[in-house]
Amino acid sequence: MPRGFYVGRFQPLHEGHEALLREIARERDELVVGIGSADKSHSVDNPFTAGERHVMLTRTLETIDVDAYVVPLVDVDRNALWTSHVRSLCPPFDDVYSNNPLVTRLFEESGTDVHDLPMFNRQEYEGTGIRERMLSGDPWEDLVPDQVVDVIEEADGVGRLRDVAADDVAED
Ligand code: NAD
Protein backbone atom coordinates (compact mmCIF):
# COMPACT_ATOMS: atom_id res chain seq x y z
CA MET A 1 0.00 0.00 0.00
CA PRO A 2 1.41 3.46 -0.83
CA ARG A 3 2.77 5.57 2.03
CA GLY A 4 1.01 8.93 2.43
CA PHE A 5 2.17 12.35 3.68
CA TYR A 6 0.20 14.89 5.72
CA VAL A 7 1.56 18.20 7.07
CA GLY A 8 0.17 20.71 9.55
CA ARG A 9 1.29 23.33 12.03
CA PHE A 10 -0.82 21.78 14.80
CA GLN A 11 -0.98 25.02 16.85
CA PRO A 12 -2.57 23.17 18.60
CA LEU A 13 -3.56 19.76 17.20
CA HIS A 14 -7.41 19.79 17.31
CA GLU A 15 -10.35 17.47 16.66
CA GLY A 16 -10.34 18.40 12.94
CA HIS A 17 -6.74 17.19 12.61
CA GLU A 18 -7.59 14.00 14.51
CA ALA A 19 -10.61 13.32 12.26
CA LEU A 20 -8.38 13.79 9.20
CA LEU A 21 -5.76 11.41 10.58
CA ARG A 22 -8.49 8.79 11.19
CA GLU A 23 -9.80 9.29 7.66
CA ILE A 24 -6.34 8.88 6.12
CA ALA A 25 -5.71 5.76 8.27
CA ARG A 26 -8.71 4.12 6.54
CA GLU A 27 -6.80 4.40 3.25
CA ARG A 28 -3.16 3.98 4.29
CA ASP A 29 -1.21 1.58 6.55
CA GLU A 30 1.73 3.98 6.76
CA LEU A 31 1.78 7.75 7.01
CA VAL A 32 4.48 10.42 7.27
CA VAL A 33 3.24 13.36 9.36
CA GLY A 34 5.16 16.63 8.97
CA ILE A 35 5.21 19.20 11.77
CA GLY A 36 5.29 22.38 9.68
CA SER A 37 6.94 25.60 10.90
CA ALA A 38 8.98 23.53 13.37
CA ASP A 39 11.27 26.52 13.89
CA LYS A 40 8.40 28.67 15.21
CA SER A 41 7.16 28.87 18.81
CA HIS A 42 6.33 31.35 21.57
CA SER A 43 4.22 33.64 19.36
CA VAL A 44 0.47 34.29 19.13
CA ASP A 45 0.17 32.36 15.87
CA ASN A 46 2.63 29.62 16.85
CA PRO A 47 2.68 29.24 20.64
CA PHE A 48 3.84 25.62 20.88
CA THR A 49 7.31 24.21 20.20
CA ALA A 50 7.99 21.43 17.70
CA GLY A 51 8.68 19.12 20.65
CA GLU A 52 5.34 19.89 22.28
CA ARG A 53 3.55 19.35 18.97
CA HIS A 54 5.49 16.10 18.51
CA VAL A 55 4.05 14.84 21.82
CA MET A 56 0.52 16.00 20.82
CA LEU A 57 0.84 14.01 17.60
CA THR A 58 2.48 10.85 18.95
CA ARG A 59 -0.04 10.53 21.81
CA THR A 60 -2.96 11.07 19.42
CA LEU A 61 -1.53 8.68 16.82
CA GLU A 62 -1.30 5.96 19.51
CA THR A 63 -5.13 5.90 19.40
CA ILE A 64 -5.27 5.49 15.59
CA ASP A 65 -4.58 2.31 13.60
CA VAL A 66 -1.73 3.56 11.40
CA ASP A 67 2.09 3.31 11.41
CA ALA A 68 3.08 6.97 11.51
CA TYR A 69 6.48 8.66 11.26
CA VAL A 70 6.49 12.21 12.65
CA VAL A 71 9.07 14.59 11.14
CA PRO A 72 9.62 18.23 12.21
CA LEU A 73 10.04 20.53 9.18
CA VAL A 74 11.44 24.03 9.51
CA ASP A 75 10.08 26.58 7.02
CA VAL A 76 12.25 27.70 4.09
CA ASP A 77 12.29 31.15 2.46
CA ARG A 78 11.53 29.89 -1.04
CA ASN A 79 8.21 28.13 -1.64
CA ALA A 80 9.48 26.72 -4.94
CA LEU A 81 12.07 24.67 -3.02
CA TRP A 82 9.80 23.53 -0.19
CA THR A 83 8.69 20.12 -1.54
CA SER A 84 12.34 19.15 -2.19
CA HIS A 85 13.17 20.29 1.35
CA VAL A 86 10.32 18.13 2.71
CA ARG A 87 11.44 15.08 0.73
CA SER A 88 15.05 15.58 1.85
CA LEU A 89 13.98 15.13 5.49
CA CYS A 90 11.15 12.57 5.36
CA PRO A 91 10.92 8.84 4.72
CA PRO A 92 9.87 8.24 1.09
CA PHE A 93 6.14 8.82 0.44
CA ASP A 94 3.95 8.28 -2.60
CA ASP A 95 1.15 10.82 -2.29
CA VAL A 96 -0.10 13.70 -0.15
CA TYR A 97 -3.26 14.51 1.81
CA SER A 98 -4.01 18.20 2.25
CA ASN A 99 -6.75 20.83 2.41
CA ASN A 100 -4.18 23.66 2.35
CA PRO A 101 -4.20 25.30 -1.13
CA LEU A 102 -0.49 26.28 -1.08
CA VAL A 103 0.62 22.80 0.03
CA THR A 104 -1.58 21.25 -2.66
CA ARG A 105 -0.28 23.60 -5.35
CA LEU A 106 3.39 23.06 -4.51
CA PHE A 107 3.13 19.25 -4.42
CA GLU A 108 1.05 19.08 -7.62
CA GLU A 109 3.62 21.26 -9.42
CA SER A 110 6.31 18.82 -8.27
CA GLY A 111 4.36 15.91 -9.80
CA THR A 112 2.96 14.39 -6.59
CA ASP A 113 -0.71 13.36 -6.37
CA VAL A 114 -2.64 15.29 -3.71
CA HIS A 115 -5.93 14.08 -2.20
CA ASP A 116 -8.23 16.58 -0.55
CA LEU A 117 -10.27 15.58 2.45
CA PRO A 118 -13.61 16.56 3.97
CA MET A 119 -13.68 19.57 6.28
CA PHE A 120 -14.70 18.61 9.81
CA ASN A 121 -16.67 21.30 11.69
CA ARG A 122 -14.30 24.00 10.40
CA GLN A 123 -16.30 26.64 12.35
CA GLU A 124 -14.95 25.29 15.62
CA TYR A 125 -12.07 22.94 14.72
CA GLU A 126 -9.69 25.69 13.65
CA GLY A 127 -6.42 26.74 15.27
CA THR A 128 -6.93 30.52 15.23
CA GLY A 129 -10.31 30.27 16.95
CA ILE A 130 -8.99 27.85 19.56
CA ARG A 131 -6.06 30.17 20.39
CA GLU A 132 -8.51 33.10 20.64
CA ARG A 133 -10.61 31.10 23.10
CA MET A 134 -7.50 30.41 25.18
CA LEU A 135 -6.71 34.13 25.24
CA SER A 136 -10.23 35.22 26.14
CA GLY A 137 -10.80 32.53 28.76
CA ASP A 138 -13.55 30.77 26.80
CA PRO A 139 -13.67 26.96 26.94
CA TRP A 140 -11.40 25.30 24.39
CA GLU A 141 -10.74 21.87 25.92
CA ASP A 142 -13.61 20.12 24.07
CA LEU A 143 -12.13 21.16 20.71
CA VAL A 144 -8.88 19.19 21.09
CA PRO A 145 -8.16 15.54 21.99
CA ASP A 146 -7.73 14.80 25.72
CA GLN A 147 -4.04 14.00 25.19
CA VAL A 148 -3.53 17.49 23.77
CA VAL A 149 -5.19 19.12 26.78
CA ASP A 150 -2.58 17.32 28.93
CA VAL A 151 0.33 18.57 26.80
CA ILE A 152 -0.94 22.16 26.88
CA GLU A 153 -1.48 22.07 30.64
CA GLU A 154 1.99 20.53 31.23
CA ALA A 155 3.55 23.38 29.21
CA ASP A 156 1.37 26.10 30.82
CA GLY A 157 0.39 26.75 27.22
CA VAL A 158 -2.45 29.14 28.00
CA GLY A 159 -0.23 31.18 30.30
CA ARG A 160 2.46 31.29 27.63
CA LEU A 161 -0.01 32.39 24.96
CA ARG A 162 -1.28 35.20 27.19
CA ASP A 163 2.27 36.33 27.95
CA VAL A 164 3.35 36.47 24.30
CA ALA A 165 0.08 38.19 23.35
CA ALA A 166 0.67 40.83 26.04
CA ASP A 167 4.18 41.30 24.68
CA ASP A 168 2.77 41.83 21.16
CA VAL A 169 0.39 44.50 22.46
CA ALA A 170 3.18 46.22 24.41
CA GLU A 171 5.22 46.56 21.18
CA ASP A 172 2.37 48.35 19.32
P1 NAD B 1 -2.87 23.48 9.94
O1 NAD B 1 -2.51 22.84 11.23
O2 NAD B 1 -3.64 24.74 9.93
O3 NAD B 1 -3.71 22.45 9.04
C1 NAD B 1 -3.16 21.20 8.64
C2 NAD B 1 -4.07 20.55 7.60
O4 NAD B 1 -5.31 20.18 8.20
C3 NAD B 1 -4.41 21.46 6.41
O5 NAD B 1 -4.47 20.67 5.24
C4 NAD B 1 -5.78 22.01 6.80
O6 NAD B 1 -6.53 22.43 5.68
C5 NAD B 1 -6.39 20.78 7.48
N1 NAD B 1 -7.44 21.13 8.43
C6 NAD B 1 -7.36 21.99 9.49
N2 NAD B 1 -8.54 22.02 10.16
C7 NAD B 1 -9.37 21.16 9.52
C8 NAD B 1 -10.73 20.74 9.73
N3 NAD B 1 -11.47 21.22 10.74
N4 NAD B 1 -11.25 19.84 8.88
C9 NAD B 1 -10.52 19.33 7.86
N5 NAD B 1 -9.23 19.70 7.58
C10 NAD B 1 -8.67 20.59 8.42
O7 NAD B 1 -1.50 23.62 9.19
P2 NAD B 1 -1.08 24.35 7.82
O8 NAD B 1 -0.82 25.79 8.06
O9 NAD B 1 -2.00 23.96 6.71
O10 NAD B 1 0.33 23.61 7.63
C11 NAD B 1 1.09 23.77 6.48
C12 NAD B 1 2.54 23.87 6.90
O11 NAD B 1 3.34 23.78 5.72
C13 NAD B 1 2.87 25.21 7.60
O12 NAD B 1 3.73 24.97 8.70
C14 NAD B 1 3.60 25.97 6.52
O13 NAD B 1 4.56 26.92 7.01
C15 NAD B 1 4.29 24.81 5.78
N6 NAD B 1 4.72 25.26 4.46
C16 NAD B 1 5.94 25.82 4.38
C17 NAD B 1 6.39 26.32 3.17
C18 NAD B 1 7.75 26.95 3.16
O14 NAD B 1 8.48 26.79 4.14
N7 NAD B 1 8.13 27.66 2.09
C19 NAD B 1 5.58 26.23 2.04
C20 NAD B 1 4.33 25.63 2.15
C21 NAD B 1 3.90 25.15 3.38
PDB file of C-alpha atoms in Angstrom, residues 10 12-22 52-66 68 70 144-149 151:
ATOM      1  CA  PHE A  10      -0.816  21.780  14.799  1.00  0.00           C
ATOM      2  CA  PRO A  12      -2.572  23.167  18.598  1.00  0.00           C
ATOM      3  CA  LEU A  13      -3.562  19.759  17.204  1.00  0.00           C
ATOM      4  CA  HIS A  14      -7.407  19.786  17.313  1.00  0.00           C
ATOM      5  CA  GLU A  15     -10.348  17.474  16.660  1.00  0.00           C
ATOM      6  CA  GLY A  16     -10.339  18.396  12.944  1.00  0.00           C
ATOM      7  CA  HIS A  17      -6.740  17.185  12.606  1.00  0.00           C
ATOM      8  CA  GLU A  18      -7.595  14.004  14.511  1.00  0.00           C
ATOM      9  CA  ALA A  19     -10.610  13.324  12.260  1.00  0.00           C
ATOM     10  CA  LEU A  20      -8.382  13.790   9.200  1.00  0.00           C
ATOM     11  CA  LEU A  21      -5.761  11.405  10.577  1.00  0.00           C
ATOM     12  CA  ARG A  22      -8.487   8.788  11.194  1.00  0.00           C
ATOM     13  CA  GLU A  52       5.340  19.887  22.283  1.00  0.00           C
ATOM     14  CA  ARG A  53       3.550  19.354  18.972  1.00  0.00           C
ATOM     15  CA  HIS A  54       5.486  16.102  18.508  1.00  0.00           C
ATOM     16  CA  VAL A  55       4.050  14.844  21.816  1.00  0.00           C
ATOM     17  CA  MET A  56       0.517  16.002  20.825  1.00  0.00           C
ATOM     18  CA  LEU A  57       0.841  14.006  17.604  1.00  0.00           C
ATOM     19  CA  THR A  58       2.477  10.852  18.946  1.00  0.00           C
ATOM     20  CA  ARG A  59      -0.037  10.528  21.812  1.00  0.00           C
ATOM     21  CA  THR A  60      -2.957  11.074  19.416  1.00  0.00           C
ATOM     22  CA  LEU A  61      -1.532   8.684  16.821  1.00  0.00           C
ATOM     23  CA  GLU A  62      -1.296   5.964  19.511  1.00  0.00           C
ATOM     24  CA  THR A  63      -5.131   5.896  19.398  1.00  0.00           C
ATOM     25  CA  ILE A  64      -5.265   5.485  15.585  1.00  0.00           C
ATOM     26  CA  ASP A  65      -4.579   2.314  13.599  1.00  0.00           C
ATOM     27  CA  VAL A  66      -1.728   3.562  11.395  1.00  0.00           C
ATOM     28  CA  ALA A  68       3.081   6.973  11.512  1.00  0.00           C
ATOM     29  CA  VAL A  70       6.487  12.212  12.649  1.00  0.00           C
ATOM     30  CA  VAL A 144      -8.879  19.195  21.093  1.00  0.00           C
ATOM     31  CA  PRO A 145      -8.161  15.536  21.990  1.00  0.00           C
ATOM     32  CA  ASP A 146      -7.732  14.797  25.720  1.00  0.00           C
ATOM     33  CA  GLN A 147      -4.037  14.000  25.194  1.00  0.00           C
ATOM     34  CA  VAL A 148      -3.534  17.490  23.767  1.00  0.00           C
ATOM     35  CA  VAL A 149      -5.193  19.118  26.782  1.00  0.00           C
ATOM     36  CA  VAL A 151       0.332  18.565  26.800  1.00  0.00           C
TER      37      VAL A 151
END
